[in-house]
């Protein structure tokens, strides 16, 4: 019970931190290109990770861990940030946040494939119903829809679920913050040249909110959030704790409306509510 409570507590804190990622990304892409934002946030987070790894004198991961760390890097260091940044050039953050409702299903599927978990059959029934709700919302016209943006968000969710599940399984041996730190370090030789290549020619037009958005996604979304999230998934179970992301659309929609003054249509709220109901019942059978 104590381990379960610790897993849920860490997972919830991770979800709260991640809830600000899409609104912050939406602000940041207003001043930076998607490629530069994706690469520079990873570079900043990697520098923090290197400092922590050296300071705490962490032992290097084993050679057999490199493949898993590469999957984590592809999924959450490069794939999800890049695809969401590209998507947010076509859709609002409020629209994109509803797609986060697909993450519990994506994470659970890869938890079975990569983490060896076996949820009950009823889990999959409610998980699929939640995904069908998201698909229906994506196909509806709420005034902010874009096929390109929606497809990019779906691809981002698939890669993110893979990165979550792979990182959680690896965290059982290496530790949560160690996994994201080594994944960031592994991705550094790739993202650093991209950051230099896409370096803005001038910084004069970059506003304070854009800098704040960059700082948030670099420090909290790319590093701090994963410390709690991977620990929560590793302790409490990938499929089970992953269902906490049912709360993330609510947090994210609230932030998009309050901070960015974006319209939050009733269809977004209805779709999110239906997804939350489905994921709530899915959690019971995880």
PDB file of N, CA, C and O in Angstrom, residues 48-118:
ATOM      1  N   UNK A  48      21.721  20.254 -17.779  1.00  0.00           N
ATOM      2  CA  UNK A  48      21.316  20.066 -16.379  1.00  0.00           C
ATOM      3  C   UNK A  48      21.560  18.621 -15.957  1.00  0.00           C
ATOM      4  O   UNK A  48      22.077  18.346 -14.870  1.00  0.00           O
ATOM      5  N   UNK A  49      21.183  17.686 -16.829  1.00  0.00           N
ATOM      6  CA  UNK A  49      21.348  16.267 -16.530  1.00  0.00           C
ATOM      7  C   UNK A  49      22.815  15.897 -16.335  1.00  0.00           C
ATOM      8  O   UNK A  49      23.161  15.151 -15.413  1.00  0.00           O
ATOM      9  N   UNK A  50      23.681  16.411 -17.208  1.00  0.00           N
ATOM     10  CA  UNK A  50      25.118  16.131 -17.087  1.00  0.00           C
ATOM     11  C   UNK A  50      25.647  16.637 -15.755  1.00  0.00           C
ATOM     12  O   UNK A  50      26.410  15.943 -15.064  1.00  0.00           O
ATOM     13  N   UNK A  51      25.239  17.842 -15.376  1.00  0.00           N
ATOM     14  CA  UNK A  51      25.698  18.406 -14.107  1.00  0.00           C
ATOM     15  C   UNK A  51      25.268  17.540 -12.924  1.00  0.00           C
ATOM     16  O   UNK A  51      26.051  17.279 -12.003  1.00  0.00           O
ATOM     17  N   UNK A  52      24.020  17.065 -12.959  1.00  0.00           N
ATOM     18  CA  UNK A  52      23.511  16.231 -11.859  1.00  0.00           C
ATOM     19  C   UNK A  52      24.211  14.876 -11.836  1.00  0.00           C
ATOM     20  O   UNK A  52      24.575  14.366 -10.769  1.00  0.00           O
ATOM     21  N   UNK A  53      24.408  14.279 -13.019  1.00  0.00           N
ATOM     22  CA  UNK A  53      25.072  12.978 -13.090  1.00  0.00           C
ATOM     23  C   UNK A  53      26.505  13.053 -12.549  1.00  0.00           C
ATOM     24  O   UNK A  53      26.955  12.163 -11.816  1.00  0.00           O
ATOM     25  N   UNK A  54      27.213  14.122 -12.906  1.00  0.00           N
ATOM     26  CA  UNK A  54      28.592  14.290 -12.441  1.00  0.00           C
ATOM     27  C   UNK A  54      28.618  14.591 -10.948  1.00  0.00           C
ATOM     28  O   UNK A  54      29.422  14.029 -10.200  1.00  0.00           O
ATOM     29  N   UNK A  55      27.738  15.470 -10.507  1.00  0.00           N
ATOM     30  CA  UNK A  55      27.705  15.865  -9.103  1.00  0.00           C
ATOM     31  C   UNK A  55      27.420  14.686  -8.188  1.00  0.00           C
ATOM     32  O   UNK A  55      28.031  14.542  -7.120  1.00  0.00           O
ATOM     33  N   UNK A  56      26.496  13.824  -8.614  1.00  0.00           N
ATOM     34  CA  UNK A  56      26.110  12.673  -7.794  1.00  0.00           C
ATOM     35  C   UNK A  56      26.887  11.405  -8.148  1.00  0.00           C
ATOM     36  O   UNK A  56      26.598  10.332  -7.622  1.00  0.00           O
ATOM     37  N   UNK A  57      27.853  11.544  -9.058  1.00  0.00           N
ATOM     38  CA  UNK A  57      28.779  10.455  -9.404  1.00  0.00           C
ATOM     39  C   UNK A  57      28.048   9.161  -9.766  1.00  0.00           C
ATOM     40  O   UNK A  57      28.277   8.095  -9.184  1.00  0.00           O
ATOM     41  N   UNK A  58      27.177   9.271 -10.740  1.00  0.00           N
ATOM     42  CA  UNK A  58      26.389   8.117 -11.159  1.00  0.00           C
ATOM     43  C   UNK A  58      27.196   7.183 -12.056  1.00  0.00           C
ATOM     44  O   UNK A  58      27.980   7.633 -12.897  1.00  0.00           O
ATOM     45  N   UNK A  59      27.006   5.894 -11.851  1.00  0.00           N
ATOM     46  CA  UNK A  59      27.676   4.880 -12.670  1.00  0.00           C
ATOM     47  C   UNK A  59      27.020   4.840 -14.043  1.00  0.00           C
ATOM     48  O   UNK A  59      25.799   4.957 -14.168  1.00  0.00           O
ATOM     49  N   UNK A  60      27.824   4.667 -15.067  1.00  0.00           N
ATOM     50  CA  UNK A  60      27.288   4.608 -16.421  1.00  0.00           C
ATOM     51  C   UNK A  60      26.367   3.410 -16.588  1.00  0.00           C
ATOM     52  O   UNK A  60      26.582   2.359 -15.999  1.00  0.00           O
ATOM     53  N   UNK A  61      25.313   3.557 -17.404  1.00  0.00           N
ATOM     54  CA  UNK A  61      24.426   2.412 -17.656  1.00  0.00           C
ATOM     55  C   UNK A  61      25.160   1.314 -18.404  1.00  0.00           C
ATOM     56  O   UNK A  61      26.171   1.557 -19.069  1.00  0.00           O
ATOM     57  N   UNK A  62      24.667   0.104 -18.294  1.00  0.00           N
ATOM     58  CA  UNK A  62      25.277  -1.030 -18.965  1.00  0.00           C
ATOM     59  C   UNK A  62      25.022  -0.953 -20.474  1.00  0.00           C
ATOM     60  O   UNK A  62      24.112  -0.266 -20.935  1.00  0.00           O
ATOM     61  N   UNK A  63      25.843  -1.667 -21.209  1.00  0.00           N
ATOM     62  CA  UNK A  63      25.722  -1.642 -22.668  1.00  0.00           C
ATOM     63  C   UNK A  63      24.344  -2.105 -23.113  1.00  0.00           C
ATOM     64  O   UNK A  63      23.775  -1.594 -24.086  1.00  0.00           O
ATOM     65  N   UNK A  64      23.768  -3.052 -22.388  1.00  0.00           N
ATOM     66  CA  UNK A  64      22.449  -3.560 -22.742  1.00  0.00           C
ATOM     67  C   UNK A  64      21.333  -2.548 -22.549  1.00  0.00           C
ATOM     68  O   UNK A  64      20.215  -2.746 -23.050  1.00  0.00           O
ATOM     69  N   UNK A  65      21.608  -1.478 -21.801  1.00  0.00           N
ATOM     70  CA  UNK A  65      20.595  -0.445 -21.560  1.00  0.00           C
ATOM     71  C   UNK A  65      20.547   0.602 -22.672  1.00  0.00           C
ATOM     72  O   UNK A  65      19.601   1.404 -22.716  1.00  0.00           O
ATOM     73  N   UNK A  66      21.539   0.621 -23.536  1.00  0.00           N
ATOM     74  CA  UNK A  66      21.629   1.670 -24.555  1.00  0.00           C
ATOM     75  C   UNK A  66      20.428   1.641 -25.498  1.00  0.00           C
ATOM     76  O   UNK A  66      19.885   2.691 -25.871  1.00  0.00           O
ATOM     77  N   UNK A  67      19.986   0.441 -25.881  1.00  0.00           N
ATOM     78  CA  UNK A  67      18.844   0.340 -26.800  1.00  0.00           C
ATOM     79  C   UNK A  67      17.593   0.938 -26.170  1.00  0.00           C
ATOM     80  O   UNK A  67      16.855   1.688 -26.813  1.00  0.00           O
ATOM     81  N   UNK A  68      17.348   0.620 -24.896  1.00  0.00           N
ATOM     82  CA  UNK A  68      16.176   1.155 -24.205  1.00  0.00           C
ATOM     83  C   UNK A  68      16.279   2.661 -24.035  1.00  0.00           C
ATOM     84  O   UNK A  68      15.293   3.393 -24.203  1.00  0.00           O
ATOM     85  N   UNK A  69      17.460   3.156 -23.697  1.00  0.00           N
ATOM     86  CA  UNK A  69      17.660   4.598 -23.552  1.00  0.00           C
ATOM     87  C   UNK A  69      17.468   5.318 -24.887  1.00  0.00           C
ATOM     88  O   UNK A  69      16.965   6.451 -24.924  1.00  0.00           O
ATOM     89  N   UNK A  70      17.854   4.654 -25.973  1.00  0.00           N
ATOM     90  CA  UNK A  70      17.648   5.238 -27.297  1.00  0.00           C
ATOM     91  C   UNK A  70      16.158   5.376 -27.598  1.00  0.00           C
ATOM     92  O   UNK A  70      15.710   6.391 -28.153  1.00  0.00           O
ATOM     93  N   UNK A  71      15.378   4.369 -27.233  1.00  0.00           N
ATOM     94  CA  UNK A  71      13.928   4.427 -27.427  1.00  0.00           C
ATOM     95  C   UNK A  71      13.324   5.564 -26.610  1.00  0.00           C
ATOM     96  O   UNK A  71      12.462   6.309 -27.087  1.00  0.00           O
ATOM     97  N   UNK A  72      13.792   5.720 -25.366  1.00  0.00           N
ATOM     98  CA  UNK A  72      13.317   6.812 -24.513  1.00  0.00           C
ATOM     99  C   UNK A  72      13.650   8.159 -25.165  1.00  0.00           C
ATOM    100  O   UNK A  72      12.809   9.069 -25.219  1.00  0.00           O
ATOM    101  N   UNK A  73      14.877   8.285 -25.659  1.00  0.00           N
ATOM    102  CA  UNK A  73      15.303   9.538 -26.288  1.00  0.00           C
ATOM    103  C   UNK A  73      14.464   9.854 -27.518  1.00  0.00           C
ATOM    104  O   UNK A  73      14.035  11.000 -27.729  1.00  0.00           O
ATOM    105  N   UNK A  74      14.208   8.843 -28.347  1.00  0.00           N
ATOM    106  CA  UNK A  74      13.397   9.046 -29.552  1.00  0.00           C
ATOM    107  C   UNK A  74      11.966   9.436 -29.180  1.00  0.00           C
ATOM    108  O   UNK A  74      11.362  10.317 -29.800  1.00  0.00           O
ATOM    109  N   UNK A  75      11.433   8.784 -28.140  1.00  0.00           N
ATOM    110  CA  UNK A  75      10.043   9.000 -27.776  1.00  0.00           C
ATOM    111  C   UNK A  75       9.763  10.318 -27.088  1.00  0.00           C
ATOM    112  O   UNK A  75       8.863  11.062 -27.499  1.00  0.00           O
ATOM    113  N   UNK A  76      10.543  10.636 -26.029  1.00  0.00           N
ATOM    114  CA  UNK A  76      10.184  11.790 -25.194  1.00  0.00           C
ATOM    115  C   UNK A  76      11.155  12.962 -25.294  1.00  0.00           C
ATOM    116  O   UNK A  76      10.785  14.081 -24.931  1.00  0.00           O
ATOM    117  N   UNK A  77      12.378  12.724 -25.762  1.00  0.00           N
ATOM    118  CA  UNK A  77      13.340  13.827 -25.891  1.00  0.00           C
ATOM    119  C   UNK A  77      13.201  14.512 -27.243  1.00  0.00           C
ATOM    120  O   UNK A  77      13.266  15.746 -27.333  1.00  0.00           O
ATOM    121  N   UNK A  78      12.986  13.724 -28.309  1.00  0.00           N
ATOM    122  CA  UNK A  78      12.916  14.282 -29.661  1.00  0.00           C
ATOM    123  C   UNK A  78      11.506  14.186 -30.241  1.00  0.00           C
ATOM    124  O   UNK A  78      10.927  15.197 -30.666  1.00  0.00           O
ATOM    125  N   UNK A  79      10.937  12.981 -30.284  1.00  0.00           N
ATOM    126  CA  UNK A  79       9.680  12.748 -30.990  1.00  0.00           C
ATOM    127  C   UNK A  79       8.502  13.562 -30.499  1.00  0.00           C
ATOM    128  O   UNK A  79       7.905  14.334 -31.264  1.00  0.00           O
ATOM    129  N   UNK A  80       8.148  13.414 -29.239  1.00  0.00           N
ATOM    130  CA  UNK A  80       6.978  14.114 -28.706  1.00  0.00           C
ATOM    131  C   UNK A  80       7.141  15.635 -28.743  1.00  0.00           C
ATOM    132  O   UNK A  80       6.231  16.340 -29.210  1.00  0.00           O
ATOM    133  N   UNK A  81       8.274  16.189 -28.279  1.00  0.00           N
ATOM    134  CA  UNK A  81       8.412  17.650 -28.345  1.00  0.00           C
ATOM    135  C   UNK A  81       8.359  18.205 -29.769  1.00  0.00           C
ATOM    136  O   UNK A  81       7.725  19.235 -30.011  1.00  0.00           O
ATOM    137  N   UNK A  82       9.024  17.518 -30.717  1.00  0.00           N
ATOM    138  CA  UNK A  82       9.041  18.020 -32.094  1.00  0.00           C
ATOM    139  C   UNK A  82       7.661  17.942 -32.728  1.00  0.00           C
ATOM    140  O   UNK A  82       7.180  18.916 -33.338  1.00  0.00           O
ATOM    141  N   UNK A  83       6.996  16.803 -32.605  1.00  0.00           N
ATOM    142  CA  UNK A  83       5.694  16.627 -33.241  1.00  0.00           C
ATOM    143  C   UNK A  83       4.636  17.547 -32.638  1.00  0.00           C
ATOM    144  O   UNK A  83       3.779  18.074 -33.354  1.00  0.00           O
ATOM    145  N   UNK A  84       4.678  17.755 -31.324  1.00  0.00           N
ATOM    146  CA  UNK A  84       3.702  18.667 -30.712  1.00  0.00           C
ATOM    147  C   UNK A  84       3.988  20.114 -31.111  1.00  0.00           C
ATOM    148  O   UNK A  84       3.057  20.895 -31.326  1.00  0.00           O
ATOM    149  N   UNK A  85       5.274  20.467 -31.196  1.00  0.00           N
ATOM    150  CA  UNK A  85       5.616  21.830 -31.623  1.00  0.00           C
ATOM    151  C   UNK A  85       5.130  22.085 -33.048  1.00  0.00           C
ATOM    152  O   UNK A  85       4.605  23.159 -33.358  1.00  0.00           O
ATOM    153  N   UNK A  86       5.276  21.088 -33.927  1.00  0.00           N
ATOM    154  CA  UNK A  86       4.781  21.215 -35.291  1.00  0.00           C
ATOM    155  C   UNK A  86       3.253  21.274 -35.316  1.00  0.00           C
ATOM    156  O   UNK A  86       2.652  22.064 -36.060  1.00  0.00           O
ATOM    157  N   UNK A  87       2.620  20.439 -34.489  1.00  0.00           N
ATOM    158  CA  UNK A  87       1.154  20.414 -34.439  1.00  0.00           C
ATOM    159  C   UNK A  87       0.599  21.749 -33.970  1.00  0.00           C
ATOM    160  O   UNK A  87      -0.428  22.224 -34.471  1.00  0.00           O
ATOM    161  N   UNK A  88       1.267  22.373 -33.004  1.00  0.00           N
ATOM    162  CA  UNK A  88       0.778  23.622 -32.433  1.00  0.00           C
ATOM    163  C   UNK A  88       0.946  24.814 -33.372  1.00  0.00           C
ATOM    164  O   UNK A  88       0.513  25.920 -33.048  1.00  0.00           O
ATOM    165  N   UNK A  89       1.545  24.587 -34.516  1.00  0.00           N
ATOM    166  CA  UNK A  89       1.553  25.613 -35.554  1.00  0.00           C
ATOM    167  C   UNK A  89       0.268  25.564 -36.374  1.00  0.00           C
ATOM    168  O   UNK A  89       0.002  26.467 -37.167  1.00  0.00           O
ATOM    169  N   UNK A  90      -0.533  24.501 -36.180  1.00  0.00           N
ATOM    170  CA  UNK A  90      -1.771  24.320 -36.937  1.00  0.00           C
ATOM    171  C   UNK A  90      -3.015  24.342 -36.055  1.00  0.00           C
ATOM    172  O   UNK A  90      -4.115  24.614 -36.558  1.00  0.00           O
ATOM    173  N   UNK A  91      -2.859  24.030 -34.769  1.00  0.00           N
ATOM    174  CA  UNK A  91      -4.003  23.956 -33.864  1.00  0.00           C
ATOM    175  C   UNK A  91      -3.680  24.702 -32.582  1.00  0.00           C
ATOM    176  O   UNK A  91      -2.518  25.010 -32.296  1.00  0.00           O
ATOM    177  N   UNK A  92      -4.710  24.994 -31.798  1.00  0.00           N
ATOM    178  CA  UNK A  92      -4.494  25.664 -30.522  1.00  0.00           C
ATOM    179  C   UNK A  92      -4.042  24.641 -29.480  1.00  0.00           C
ATOM    180  O   UNK A  92      -4.233  23.430 -29.649  1.00  0.00           O
ATOM    181  N   UNK A  93      -3.466  25.131 -28.387  1.00  0.00           N
ATOM    182  CA  UNK A  93      -3.043  24.216 -27.328  1.00  0.00           C
ATOM    183  C   UNK A  93      -4.257  23.572 -26.669  1.00  0.00           C
ATOM    184  O   UNK A  93      -4.201  22.426 -26.228  1.00  0.00           O
ATOM    185  N   UNK A  94      -5.385  24.315 -26.595  1.00  0.00           N
ATOM    186  CA  UNK A  94      -6.599  23.751 -26.020  1.00  0.00           C
ATOM    187  C   UNK A  94      -7.063  22.540 -26.832  1.00  0.00           C
ATOM    188  O   UNK A  94      -7.468  21.516 -26.276  1.00  0.00           O
ATOM    189  N   UNK A  95      -7.012  22.645 -28.172  1.00  0.00           N
ATOM    190  CA  UNK A  95      -7.394  21.532 -29.034  1.00  0.00           C
ATOM    191  C   UNK A  95      -6.422  20.362 -28.863  1.00  0.00           C
ATOM    192  O   UNK A  95      -6.828  19.203 -28.767  1.00  0.00           O
ATOM    193  N   UNK A  96      -5.152  20.662 -28.794  1.00  0.00           N
ATOM    194  CA  UNK A  96      -4.143  19.592 -28.710  1.00  0.00           C
ATOM    195  C   UNK A  96      -4.205  18.855 -27.383  1.00  0.00           C
ATOM    196  O   UNK A  96      -3.912  17.656 -27.320  1.00  0.00           O
ATOM    197  N   UNK A  97      -4.595  19.556 -26.329  1.00  0.00           N
ATOM    198  CA  UNK A  97      -4.597  18.964 -24.994  1.00  0.00           C
ATOM    199  C   UNK A  97      -5.562  17.788 -24.904  1.00  0.00           C
ATOM    200  O   UNK A  97      -5.310  16.820 -24.182  1.00  0.00           O
ATOM    201  N   UNK A  98      -6.663  17.840 -25.653  1.00  0.00           N
ATOM    202  CA  UNK A  98      -7.630  16.750 -25.594  1.00  0.00           C
ATOM    203  C   UNK A  98      -6.996  15.440 -26.058  1.00  0.00           C
ATOM    204  O   UNK A  98      -7.354  14.359 -25.598  1.00  0.00           O
ATOM    205  N   UNK A  99      -6.015  15.522 -26.961  1.00  0.00           N
ATOM    206  CA  UNK A  99      -5.348  14.314 -27.441  1.00  0.00           C
ATOM    207  C   UNK A  99      -4.538  13.632 -26.341  1.00  0.00           C
ATOM    208  O   UNK A  99      -4.190  12.457 -26.462  1.00  0.00           O
ATOM    209  N   UNK A 100      -4.226  14.369 -25.281  1.00  0.00           N
ATOM    210  CA  UNK A 100      -3.519  13.759 -24.159  1.00  0.00           C
ATOM    211  C   UNK A 100      -4.349  12.633 -23.555  1.00  0.00           C
ATOM    212  O   UNK A 100      -3.834  11.728 -22.910  1.00  0.00           O
ATOM    213  N   UNK A 101      -5.665  12.692 -23.793  1.00  0.00           N
ATOM    214  CA  UNK A 101      -6.516  11.596 -23.334  1.00  0.00           C
ATOM    215  C   UNK A 101      -6.163  10.255 -23.950  1.00  0.00           C
ATOM    216  O   UNK A 101      -6.567   9.201 -23.436  1.00  0.00           O
ATOM    217  N   UNK A 102      -5.427  10.264 -25.057  1.00  0.00           N
ATOM    218  CA  UNK A 102      -4.967   9.018 -25.676  1.00  0.00           C
ATOM    219  C   UNK A 102      -3.726   8.445 -25.014  1.00  0.00           C
ATOM    220  O   UNK A 102      -3.401   7.276 -25.210  1.00  0.00           O
ATOM    221  N   UNK A 103      -3.033   9.259 -24.240  1.00  0.00           N
ATOM    222  CA  UNK A 103      -1.761   8.813 -23.667  1.00  0.00           C
ATOM    223  C   UNK A 103      -1.898   7.608 -22.725  1.00  0.00           C
ATOM    224  O   UNK A 103      -1.052   6.712 -22.760  1.00  0.00           O
ATOM    225  N   UNK A 104      -2.911   7.557 -21.851  1.00  0.00           N
ATOM    226  CA  UNK A 104      -3.015   6.359 -21.005  1.00  0.00           C
ATOM    227  C   UNK A 104      -3.122   5.071 -21.807  1.00  0.00           C
ATOM    228  O   UNK A 104      -2.512   4.062 -21.444  1.00  0.00           O
ATOM    229  N   UNK A 105      -3.897   5.096 -22.903  1.00  0.00           N
ATOM    230  CA  UNK A 105      -4.018   3.902 -23.738  1.00  0.00           C
ATOM    231  C   UNK A 105      -2.697   3.581 -24.411  1.00  0.00           C
ATOM    232  O   UNK A 105      -2.250   2.424 -24.422  1.00  0.00           O
ATOM    233  N   UNK A 106      -2.056   4.589 -24.972  1.00  0.00           N
ATOM    234  CA  UNK A 106      -0.768   4.379 -25.633  1.00  0.00           C
ATOM    235  C   UNK A 106       0.267   3.835 -24.650  1.00  0.00           C
ATOM    236  O   UNK A 106       0.990   2.873 -24.955  1.00  0.00           O
ATOM    237  N   UNK A 107       0.318   4.431 -23.457  1.00  0.00           N
ATOM    238  CA  UNK A 107       1.272   3.980 -22.445  1.00  0.00           C
ATOM    239  C   UNK A 107       0.978   2.558 -22.006  1.00  0.00           C
ATOM    240  O   UNK A 107       1.889   1.745 -21.821  1.00  0.00           O
ATOM    241  N   UNK A 108      -0.318   2.230 -21.833  1.00  0.00           N
ATOM    242  CA  UNK A 108      -0.699   0.889 -21.392  1.00  0.00           C
ATOM    243  C   UNK A 108      -0.337  -0.166 -22.443  1.00  0.00           C
ATOM    244  O   UNK A 108       0.140  -1.254 -22.106  1.00  0.00           O
ATOM    245  N   UNK A 109      -0.561   0.154 -23.714  1.00  0.00           N
ATOM    246  CA  UNK A 109      -0.234  -0.799 -24.781  1.00  0.00           C
ATOM    247  C   UNK A 109       1.259  -1.104 -24.783  1.00  0.00           C
ATOM    248  O   UNK A 109       1.676  -2.271 -24.836  1.00  0.00           O
ATOM    249  N   UNK A 110       2.062  -0.060 -24.690  1.00  0.00           N
ATOM    250  CA  UNK A 110       3.502  -0.285 -24.674  1.00  0.00           C
ATOM    251  C   UNK A 110       3.962  -0.859 -23.327  1.00  0.00           C
ATOM    252  O   UNK A 110       5.022  -1.489 -23.255  1.00  0.00           O
ATOM    253  N   UNK A 111       3.160  -0.639 -22.273  1.00  0.00           N
ATOM    254  CA  UNK A 111       3.460  -1.286 -20.998  1.00  0.00           C
ATOM    255  C   UNK A 111       3.340  -2.797 -21.105  1.00  0.00           C
ATOM    256  O   UNK A 111       4.096  -3.547 -20.472  1.00  0.00           O
ATOM    257  N   UNK A 112       2.400  -3.252 -21.923  1.00  0.00           N
ATOM    258  CA  UNK A 112       2.245  -4.693 -22.183  1.00  0.00           C
ATOM    259  C   UNK A 112       3.374  -5.191 -23.074  1.00  0.00           C
ATOM    260  O   UNK A 112       3.995  -6.228 -22.812  1.00  0.00           O
ATOM    261  N   UNK A 113       3.655  -4.426 -24.135  1.00  0.00           N
ATOM    262  CA  UNK A 113       4.656  -4.866 -25.107  1.00  0.00           C
ATOM    263  C   UNK A 113       6.079  -4.780 -24.569  1.00  0.00           C
ATOM    264  O   UNK A 113       6.913  -5.657 -24.844  1.00  0.00           O
ATOM    265  N   UNK A 114       6.378  -3.728 -23.799  1.00  0.00           N
ATOM    266  CA  UNK A 114       7.745  -3.490 -23.350  1.00  0.00           C
ATOM    267  C   UNK A 114       7.950  -3.716 -21.851  1.00  0.00           C
ATOM    268  O   UNK A 114       9.071  -3.960 -21.423  1.00  0.00           O
ATOM    269  N   UNK A 115       6.869  -3.594 -21.066  1.00  0.00           N
ATOM    270  CA  UNK A 115       7.003  -3.699 -19.612  1.00  0.00           C
ATOM    271  C   UNK A 115       6.501  -4.991 -19.017  1.00  0.00           C
ATOM    272  O   UNK A 115       6.630  -5.224 -17.816  1.00  0.00           O
ATOM    273  N   UNK A 116       5.891  -5.860 -19.850  1.00  0.00           N
ATOM    274  CA  UNK A 116       5.433  -7.158 -19.379  1.00  0.00           C
ATOM    275  C   UNK A 116       4.187  -7.117 -18.510  1.00  0.00           C
ATOM    276  O   UNK A 116       3.888  -8.086 -17.810  1.00  0.00           O
ATOM    277  N   UNK A 117       3.403  -6.029 -18.556  1.00  0.00           N
ATOM    278  CA  UNK A 117       2.192  -5.942 -17.744  1.00  0.00           C
ATOM    279  C   UNK A 117       1.030  -6.606 -18.476  1.00  0.00           C
ATOM    280  O   UNK A 117       1.015  -6.696 -19.690  1.00  0.00           O
ATOM    281  N   UNK A 118       0.005  -7.058 -17.698  1.00  0.00           N
ATOM    282  CA  UNK A 118      -1.132  -7.762 -18.272  1.00  0.00           C
ATOM    283  C   UNK A 118      -2.436  -7.266 -17.638  1.00  0.00           C
ATOM    284  O   UNK A 118      -2.984  -7.904 -16.748  1.00  0.00           O
TER     285      UNK A 118
END
